[in-house]
Short mmCIF file of C-alpha atoms and ligand atoms in Angstrom, two decimals:
data_model
loop_
_atom_site.label_atom_id
_atom_site.label_comp_id
_atom_site.label_asym_id
_atom_site.label_seq_id
_atom_site.Cartn_x
_atom_site.Cartn_y
_atom_site.Cartn_z
CA MET F 1 -24.74 -6.47 20.27
CA SER F 2 -27.54 -8.52 18.55
CA GLU F 3 -29.80 -5.82 19.16
CA GLU F 4 -28.03 -3.19 17.28
CA ILE F 5 -27.40 -5.72 14.34
CA LYS F 6 -31.28 -6.03 14.35
CA ASN F 7 -31.90 -2.14 14.05
CA LEU F 8 -28.99 -1.64 11.39
CA SER F 9 -30.05 -4.58 9.55
CA ASP F 10 -30.53 -2.70 6.18
CA LEU F 11 -26.69 -2.37 6.40
CA SER F 12 -24.13 -4.88 5.10
CA ASN F 13 -22.28 -6.35 7.70
CA TYR F 14 -19.11 -4.31 6.14
CA GLU F 15 -20.96 -0.81 6.28
CA TYR F 16 -22.37 -1.91 9.94
CA GLY F 17 -18.78 -2.64 10.80
CA LEU F 18 -17.24 0.40 9.29
CA GLN F 19 -20.17 2.68 10.88
CA LYS F 20 -19.39 1.15 14.34
CA ILE F 21 -15.72 1.70 14.32
CA PHE F 22 -15.93 4.91 12.63
CA GLN F 23 -18.15 6.34 15.93
CA GLU F 24 -15.20 4.81 17.84
CA ALA F 25 -12.19 5.75 16.18
CA GLU F 26 -13.29 9.31 14.66
CA ASP F 27 -13.04 10.46 18.22
CA PHE F 28 -9.47 10.36 18.51
CA LEU F 29 -7.70 9.91 15.23
CA PRO F 30 -9.79 11.25 12.03
CA LEU F 31 -7.90 10.29 9.18
CA LEU F 32 -8.67 12.22 5.61
CA GLY F 33 -6.63 9.91 3.47
CA THR F 34 -3.18 8.78 2.52
CA ASP F 35 -1.37 11.82 2.24
CA TYR F 36 2.10 10.54 0.48
CA VAL F 37 4.18 7.18 0.55
CA GLU F 38 7.98 8.13 0.51
CA LEU F 39 10.20 5.39 -0.75
CA TYR F 40 14.19 5.76 0.18
CA VAL F 41 15.92 4.68 -2.84
CA GLY F 42 19.44 4.48 -4.58
CA ASN F 43 18.86 6.99 -7.27
CA ALA F 44 15.84 8.79 -6.75
CA LYS F 45 16.11 10.50 -10.29
CA GLN F 46 16.47 7.28 -12.20
CA SER F 47 13.62 6.08 -9.67
CA ALA F 48 11.48 8.84 -10.54
CA HIS F 49 11.65 8.07 -14.60
CA PHE F 50 11.06 4.60 -14.14
CA TYR F 51 7.55 5.69 -11.95
CA LYS F 52 6.79 8.13 -14.90
CA THR F 53 7.03 6.31 -17.61
CA ALA F 54 6.01 2.67 -16.49
CA PHE F 55 3.44 3.72 -14.16
CA GLY F 56 2.17 6.91 -15.48
CA PHE F 57 2.89 9.12 -12.84
CA GLN F 58 3.19 13.06 -13.41
CA SER F 59 5.90 15.33 -12.16
CA GLU F 60 5.10 17.39 -9.20
CA ALA F 61 7.75 18.62 -6.70
CA TYR F 62 11.21 18.39 -6.34
CA ALA F 63 13.70 19.47 -3.39
CA GLY F 64 17.41 19.39 -3.52
CA LEU F 65 20.72 21.41 -3.26
CA GLU F 66 18.46 24.06 -5.70
CA THR F 67 15.83 24.38 -3.25
CA GLY F 68 18.65 24.35 -0.04
CA MET F 69 18.18 21.20 0.95
CA LYS F 70 21.71 19.66 1.29
CA ASP F 71 21.62 16.21 2.51
CA ARG F 72 19.06 14.52 0.42
CA VAL F 73 17.03 14.86 -2.95
CA SER F 74 13.47 13.86 -3.30
CA TYR F 75 11.04 13.83 -6.23
CA VAL F 76 7.50 14.05 -5.73
CA LEU F 77 4.94 12.22 -8.35
CA LYS F 78 1.24 12.35 -8.54
CA GLN F 79 -1.35 10.24 -10.34
CA ASP F 80 -5.00 11.43 -9.44
CA LYS F 81 -4.98 11.00 -5.70
CA ILE F 82 -1.78 9.08 -5.00
CA ARG F 83 1.42 10.86 -4.23
CA LEU F 84 4.88 9.40 -4.27
CA VAL F 85 8.09 10.73 -3.05
CA LEU F 86 11.27 9.08 -3.78
CA THR F 87 14.40 10.27 -1.65
CA THR F 88 17.97 9.42 -1.89
CA PRO F 89 20.89 10.46 0.46
CA LEU F 90 23.46 12.77 -1.15
CA ASN F 91 26.19 12.36 1.41
CA GLU F 92 27.55 9.14 3.24
CA GLY F 93 26.33 7.84 6.50
CA GLY F 94 23.20 9.04 8.34
CA GLU F 95 19.74 7.39 8.73
CA LEU F 96 18.99 7.22 4.99
CA ASN F 97 22.02 5.36 3.83
CA ALA F 98 21.49 3.08 6.85
CA HIS F 99 17.99 2.08 5.50
CA ILE F 100 18.79 1.73 1.80
CA VAL F 101 22.05 -0.53 2.84
CA LYS F 102 19.78 -2.74 5.08
CA HIS F 103 16.47 -2.75 3.22
CA GLY F 104 17.66 -2.12 -0.41
CA ASP F 105 14.91 0.57 -1.93
CA GLY F 106 11.57 0.28 0.00
CA VAL F 107 9.05 2.11 1.63
CA LYS F 108 9.76 4.48 4.59
CA VAL F 109 6.65 6.66 5.21
CA VAL F 110 3.05 5.89 5.08
CA ALA F 111 1.81 9.57 5.36
CA LEU F 112 -1.45 10.42 6.82
CA TRP F 113 -3.73 13.63 6.04
CA VAL F 114 -5.07 15.17 9.18
CA GLU F 115 -6.75 18.12 10.17
CA ASP F 116 -4.40 18.09 13.33
CA ALA F 117 -0.92 16.68 13.23
CA THR F 118 -0.26 17.58 16.80
CA LYS F 119 -3.49 16.09 18.01
CA ALA F 120 -2.78 12.82 16.27
CA TYR F 121 0.52 12.79 17.63
CA GLU F 122 -0.37 13.50 21.48
CA GLU F 123 -3.20 10.98 21.11
CA THR F 124 -1.42 8.05 19.33
CA MET F 125 1.67 8.78 21.82
CA ALA F 126 -0.92 8.63 24.90
CA ARG F 127 -1.56 5.08 23.84
CA GLY F 128 1.60 3.88 23.49
CA ALA F 129 2.79 4.80 20.12
CA VAL F 130 6.95 5.11 19.79
CA SER F 131 7.99 8.45 18.44
CA TYR F 132 9.18 9.38 15.26
CA MET F 133 9.14 13.00 14.76
CA GLU F 134 7.66 15.53 17.38
CA PRO F 135 5.04 17.69 15.88
CA THR F 136 7.06 20.12 13.61
CA ARG F 137 5.95 23.46 11.68
CA LYS F 138 7.48 24.21 8.47
CA GLU F 139 6.47 27.30 6.24
CA ASP F 140 7.21 29.21 3.39
CA ALA F 141 5.49 31.95 1.22
CA HIS F 142 2.51 29.55 0.48
CA GLY F 143 1.63 29.01 4.32
CA TYR F 144 2.73 26.29 6.57
CA VAL F 145 2.21 22.65 7.35
CA VAL F 146 2.66 20.85 10.53
CA ARG F 147 4.07 17.04 10.73
CA SER F 148 4.53 14.57 13.24
CA GLY F 149 5.25 11.05 13.03
CA ILE F 150 5.66 7.36 15.02
CA TYR F 151 6.96 4.20 14.07
CA THR F 152 4.81 1.35 13.10
CA TYR F 153 6.22 -2.12 11.96
CA GLY F 154 10.01 -2.50 11.30
CA GLU F 155 11.57 0.61 10.44
CA THR F 156 8.63 1.89 8.49
CA VAL F 157 6.63 5.04 9.86
CA HIS F 158 3.44 7.06 9.99
CA ILE F 159 3.72 10.74 9.30
CA PHE F 160 0.65 12.61 10.08
CA VAL F 161 0.52 15.69 7.90
CA GLU F 162 -1.86 18.83 8.66
CA ARG F 163 -2.04 20.99 5.51
CA LYS F 164 -4.82 22.87 5.88
CA ASN F 165 -2.90 26.10 6.05
CA TYR F 166 -0.80 25.39 3.11
CA HIS F 167 -1.21 26.25 -0.44
CA GLY F 168 2.13 25.38 -2.08
CA VAL F 169 2.98 22.44 -4.41
CA PHE F 170 3.74 19.71 -1.71
CA LEU F 171 5.39 20.98 1.39
CA PRO F 172 7.60 24.17 2.43
CA GLY F 173 11.06 23.35 0.99
CA TYR F 174 9.84 22.00 -2.30
CA LYS F 175 9.32 23.84 -5.37
CA ALA F 176 7.13 22.59 -8.64
CA TRP F 177 8.96 20.40 -11.05
CA THR F 178 8.17 20.86 -14.57
CA SER F 179 9.45 18.59 -16.80
CA HIS F 180 9.57 18.43 -20.78
CA TYR F 181 8.96 14.68 -20.24
CA ASN F 182 5.23 13.82 -19.39
CA PRO F 183 3.99 10.27 -20.18
CA ALA F 184 0.25 10.18 -19.90
CA PRO F 185 -1.19 8.74 -16.78
CA VAL F 186 -2.43 5.03 -16.90
CA GLY F 187 -5.45 5.39 -14.64
CA LEU F 188 -4.28 4.85 -11.37
CA LYS F 189 -6.50 6.63 -9.26
CA PHE F 190 -6.15 6.39 -5.33
CA ILE F 191 -4.43 3.85 -2.85
CA ASP F 192 -6.87 0.99 -2.04
CA HIS F 193 -5.05 -0.65 0.85
CA MET F 194 -1.26 -0.90 1.67
CA VAL F 195 0.00 -4.44 2.78
CA GLY F 196 2.68 -5.14 5.78
CA ASN F 197 4.55 -8.10 6.26
CA VAL F 198 5.96 -8.69 9.82
CA GLY F 199 7.82 -11.67 11.26
CA TRP F 200 6.79 -14.76 12.78
CA ASN F 201 3.66 -14.48 15.62
CA GLU F 202 3.95 -10.87 15.01
CA MET F 203 0.77 -10.57 13.45
CA ASN F 204 -1.39 -9.97 16.25
CA THR F 205 1.04 -7.69 17.83
CA TRP F 206 0.43 -5.07 14.86
CA VAL F 207 -3.35 -5.69 14.78
CA GLU F 208 -3.40 -4.62 18.41
CA PHE F 209 -0.91 -1.78 17.65
CA TYR F 210 -3.47 -0.31 14.94
CA GLY F 211 -6.32 -1.24 16.93
CA LYS F 212 -5.12 0.12 20.39
CA VAL F 213 -2.55 3.14 19.23
CA MET F 214 -4.50 4.15 15.94
CA GLY F 215 -8.27 3.23 16.75
CA PHE F 216 -8.41 1.02 13.61
CA ALA F 217 -10.71 -2.12 13.67
CA GLN F 218 -10.07 -5.44 12.13
CA ILE F 219 -12.44 -6.01 9.18
CA VAL F 220 -11.12 -9.55 7.85
CA SER F 221 -8.78 -12.47 8.97
CA PHE F 222 -7.17 -15.27 6.75
CA ASP F 223 -5.65 -18.18 8.47
CA ASP F 224 -3.12 -20.44 6.93
CA LYS F 225 -6.12 -22.64 5.61
CA ASP F 226 -7.48 -19.88 3.51
CA ILE F 227 -3.80 -18.81 2.46
CA SER F 228 -1.96 -21.63 1.46
CA THR F 229 -0.44 -24.05 -1.46
CA ASP F 230 1.05 -27.38 -1.41
CA TYR F 231 4.28 -25.51 -0.47
CA THR F 232 3.31 -22.17 1.21
CA ALA F 233 1.53 -20.23 3.51
CA LEU F 234 0.61 -17.12 5.53
CA MET F 235 -2.09 -15.60 7.82
CA SER F 236 -3.39 -11.88 7.22
CA LYS F 237 -5.79 -9.74 9.26
CA VAL F 238 -6.90 -6.71 7.77
CA MET F 239 -7.16 -3.15 9.75
CA SER F 240 -9.15 -0.41 8.28
CA ASN F 241 -9.72 3.21 10.02
CA GLY F 242 -13.26 4.40 10.67
CA ASN F 243 -14.13 5.97 7.43
CA GLY F 244 -12.58 2.91 5.41
CA ARG F 245 -10.12 5.04 3.49
CA ILE F 246 -7.30 3.37 5.28
CA LYS F 247 -6.80 -0.35 5.22
CA PHE F 248 -3.80 -2.00 6.37
CA PRO F 249 -3.67 -5.90 5.86
CA ILE F 250 -0.84 -7.59 8.11
CA ASN F 251 0.66 -10.91 7.18
CA GLU F 252 2.62 -13.21 8.78
CA PRO F 253 4.48 -16.21 7.40
CA ALA F 254 2.96 -19.73 8.39
CA GLU F 255 4.61 -23.28 8.52
CA GLY F 256 4.36 -24.71 5.28
CA LYS F 257 6.48 -27.40 3.41
CA LYS F 258 8.78 -24.73 2.18
CA LYS F 259 9.97 -21.36 2.43
CA SER F 260 6.89 -18.76 1.98
CA GLN F 261 7.03 -15.55 -0.11
CA ILE F 262 7.01 -13.52 3.56
CA GLU F 263 9.80 -15.38 4.80
CA GLU F 264 11.29 -14.67 1.37
CA TYR F 265 10.51 -10.97 2.06
CA LEU F 266 11.53 -10.69 5.73
CA ASP F 267 14.98 -12.26 4.67
CA PHE F 268 15.60 -9.65 1.69
CA TYR F 269 13.97 -6.71 3.32
CA GLN F 270 15.71 -7.55 6.72
CA GLY F 271 12.99 -7.57 8.58
CA PRO F 272 9.09 -6.19 8.41
CA GLY F 273 8.09 -3.66 5.85
CA VAL F 274 5.78 -2.70 3.25
CA GLN F 275 5.06 -5.66 0.65
CA HIS F 276 2.73 -4.20 -1.60
CA ILE F 277 0.85 -0.97 -2.46
CA ALA F 278 -2.64 -1.69 -3.98
CA VAL F 279 -3.93 1.02 -6.28
CA ALA F 280 -7.26 1.38 -7.64
CA THR F 281 -8.43 2.18 -11.40
CA ASP F 282 -11.89 2.39 -12.78
CA ASP F 283 -10.65 0.37 -16.03
CA ILE F 284 -8.32 -2.48 -15.03
CA VAL F 285 -7.83 -3.63 -18.94
CA ALA F 286 -7.05 -0.07 -20.32
CA THR F 287 -4.65 0.12 -17.19
CA VAL F 288 -2.79 -2.70 -17.32
CA THR F 289 -2.68 -2.81 -21.09
CA ALA F 290 -0.86 0.55 -20.89
CA MET F 291 1.75 -0.31 -18.17
CA ARG F 292 2.38 -3.46 -20.01
CA GLN F 293 3.22 -1.69 -23.22
CA ARG F 294 5.46 0.77 -20.88
CA GLY F 295 7.51 -2.06 -19.63
CA VAL F 296 5.82 -3.47 -16.36
CA GLU F 297 6.24 -7.09 -15.46
CA PHE F 298 3.34 -8.97 -13.93
CA LEU F 299 2.56 -12.16 -12.48
CA TYR F 300 2.04 -14.65 -14.67
CA VAL F 301 -1.62 -16.42 -14.26
CA PRO F 302 -1.93 -19.96 -16.22
CA GLU F 303 -4.76 -20.19 -18.84
CA THR F 304 -6.41 -22.94 -16.66
CA TYR F 305 -7.15 -20.35 -13.90
CA TYR F 306 -9.91 -18.93 -16.44
CA ASP F 307 -11.40 -22.45 -17.64
CA ASP F 308 -14.11 -22.72 -14.70
CA LEU F 309 -14.07 -18.80 -14.08
CA LEU F 310 -17.53 -17.90 -14.86
CA GLU F 311 -18.77 -20.95 -12.55
CA ARG F 312 -16.90 -19.51 -9.93
CA VAL F 313 -17.58 -15.98 -9.92
CA GLY F 314 -20.82 -15.83 -12.19
CA ALA F 315 -22.02 -13.17 -14.53
CA ILE F 316 -19.49 -10.41 -14.84
CA ASP F 317 -19.29 -7.35 -17.23
CA GLU F 318 -15.70 -8.03 -18.91
CA ASP F 319 -15.07 -10.62 -21.84
CA VAL F 320 -13.03 -13.42 -20.33
CA GLU F 321 -10.82 -13.92 -23.22
CA THR F 322 -9.67 -10.03 -22.57
CA LEU F 323 -9.02 -10.88 -19.19
CA LYS F 324 -7.23 -14.08 -20.11
CA GLN F 325 -5.18 -12.21 -22.39
CA HIS F 326 -4.06 -9.62 -19.92
CA GLY F 327 -4.11 -12.32 -16.96
CA ILE F 328 -6.46 -10.31 -14.65
CA LEU F 329 -7.51 -12.19 -11.41
CA ILE F 330 -11.51 -11.94 -10.52
CA ASP F 331 -13.24 -12.61 -7.37
CA ARG F 332 -16.57 -11.99 -5.92
CA ASP F 333 -17.85 -11.77 -2.68
CA ASP F 334 -21.26 -10.95 -0.85
CA GLU F 335 -21.48 -7.52 -2.22
CA GLY F 336 -20.17 -7.81 -6.14
CA TYR F 337 -16.86 -8.77 -7.62
CA LEU F 338 -13.19 -7.53 -8.20
CA LEU F 339 -10.33 -7.78 -10.62
CA GLN F 340 -6.70 -7.67 -9.67
CA LEU F 341 -3.35 -8.13 -10.82
CA PHE F 342 0.14 -7.92 -9.31
CA THR F 343 3.31 -6.79 -10.71
CA LYS F 344 6.57 -8.46 -10.00
CA PRO F 345 8.77 -6.85 -7.51
CA VAL F 346 9.65 -3.34 -8.37
CA VAL F 347 12.81 -3.27 -6.92
CA ASP F 348 16.05 -5.08 -7.34
CA ARG F 349 15.24 -7.59 -4.16
CA PRO F 350 12.20 -9.66 -4.02
CA THR F 351 10.31 -7.18 -1.82
CA LEU F 352 8.12 -4.37 -2.80
CA PHE F 353 5.36 -4.59 -5.37
CA PHE F 354 2.32 -3.17 -6.57
CA GLU F 355 -1.25 -4.41 -7.20
CA ILE F 356 -4.07 -3.22 -9.68
CA ILE F 357 -7.39 -3.67 -8.45
CA GLN F 358 -10.66 -2.61 -9.54
CA ARG F 359 -13.54 -2.98 -7.15
CA LYS F 360 -17.38 -3.53 -8.55
CA GLY F 361 -19.22 -3.48 -5.30
CA ALA F 362 -16.83 -6.16 -3.70
CA GLN F 363 -14.60 -4.47 -0.64
CA SER F 364 -12.72 -7.84 -0.02
CA PHE F 365 -9.36 -8.72 -1.01
CA GLY F 366 -9.59 -11.59 -3.60
CA LYS F 367 -9.51 -14.51 -1.02
CA GLY F 368 -10.77 -16.68 -4.22
CA ASN F 369 -7.21 -15.91 -5.85
CA PHE F 370 -4.98 -16.45 -3.32
CA LYS F 371 -4.19 -19.92 -4.31
CA ALA F 372 -3.76 -18.82 -7.89
CA LEU F 373 -1.53 -15.78 -6.85
CA PHE F 374 0.79 -17.74 -4.50
CA GLU F 375 1.45 -20.35 -7.03
CA ALA F 376 2.32 -17.71 -9.58
CA ILE F 377 4.79 -16.35 -6.84
CA GLU F 378 6.15 -19.85 -6.11
CA ARG F 379 6.93 -20.31 -9.97
CA GLU F 380 9.11 -16.69 -9.29
CA GLN F 381 10.78 -17.98 -5.97
CA GLU F 382 11.90 -21.19 -7.75
CA ASN F 383 13.26 -19.07 -10.33
CA ARG F 384 15.24 -17.15 -7.60
CA GLY F 385 16.05 -20.44 -5.93
CA THR F 386 14.13 -19.14 -2.89
CA LEU F 387 11.72 -21.43 -2.60
FE1 LIG I 1 -3.55 -6.69 -1.69
#
């Protein structure tokens, strides 16, 4: 190992790590990117309006009674490379209703774009995955799509999407959704990472799942000393696929004096699930300004956070006063720095939220901001009476 590192000494640890795991992971599960994220929600029509208005998503595709779908309705929204699908059942009973009753609105599917969905299914099943959907081919006049799926933590699933033979708007069964209401995008580009919260002592089980079943490698680990305040704590490990396009941090609660945000999530989501979706922007100030104007609520960061900012992170391109005005957090690692900000939960339960992130070289996850972030969440928990 040390020999290899010497030979690759021109690479940073991060790049070296990715190259190394790419060679291993590429063999059996090459992933081209995130294909879509599907939320099961109580009212897809109204959720779609929210994500268009507040987050700047564009109307993309629709399936429902008008397209021959009898039991559900789905709205597909797009912004640059990010695709959201919002799905609501049309009748009582069934898996969708059960999911919404138990979890509230939340992420059901993290779909991954692959060359070969049958192979992705066979390879992951052979390594111990639990099946959600056998390889299924659907076609219409625009070609065909093959999808297959496996379970991950809780009731969350990964669907592998093979769309190389399809030229329609989204999937067979969907029609283009044109709307007279088209708010401008806010500069959200792609999904940077998606975080899962799992139960007590379950983090390593899921780290192992992503390692063994999906060929991911661990790129970072945080223990409760990294991520704790006077009251609450959590532990986290970040799993990445070979090309680094898919990054899944996994959190579990750790013992603290009071209830951690992860426990609060698990209580309200009734088990493990997606905690936040981090989306990248090239201009966080412009993005956050637009989102605030459109009604998105962000966590409040006290002004004292900015007092020693430049001593902590060194020179940055942005004006500190501007960052302070927007409550944007900054952290630096060996490779550069990043700017980030977190919304309040976007659903009724204190569960799912979004992170807006702009990377300027840094490939890390804002470790230096964890304390400030946690304290901001605790203030919200205090208001909810769940601390
Ligand atoms: Fe994050």
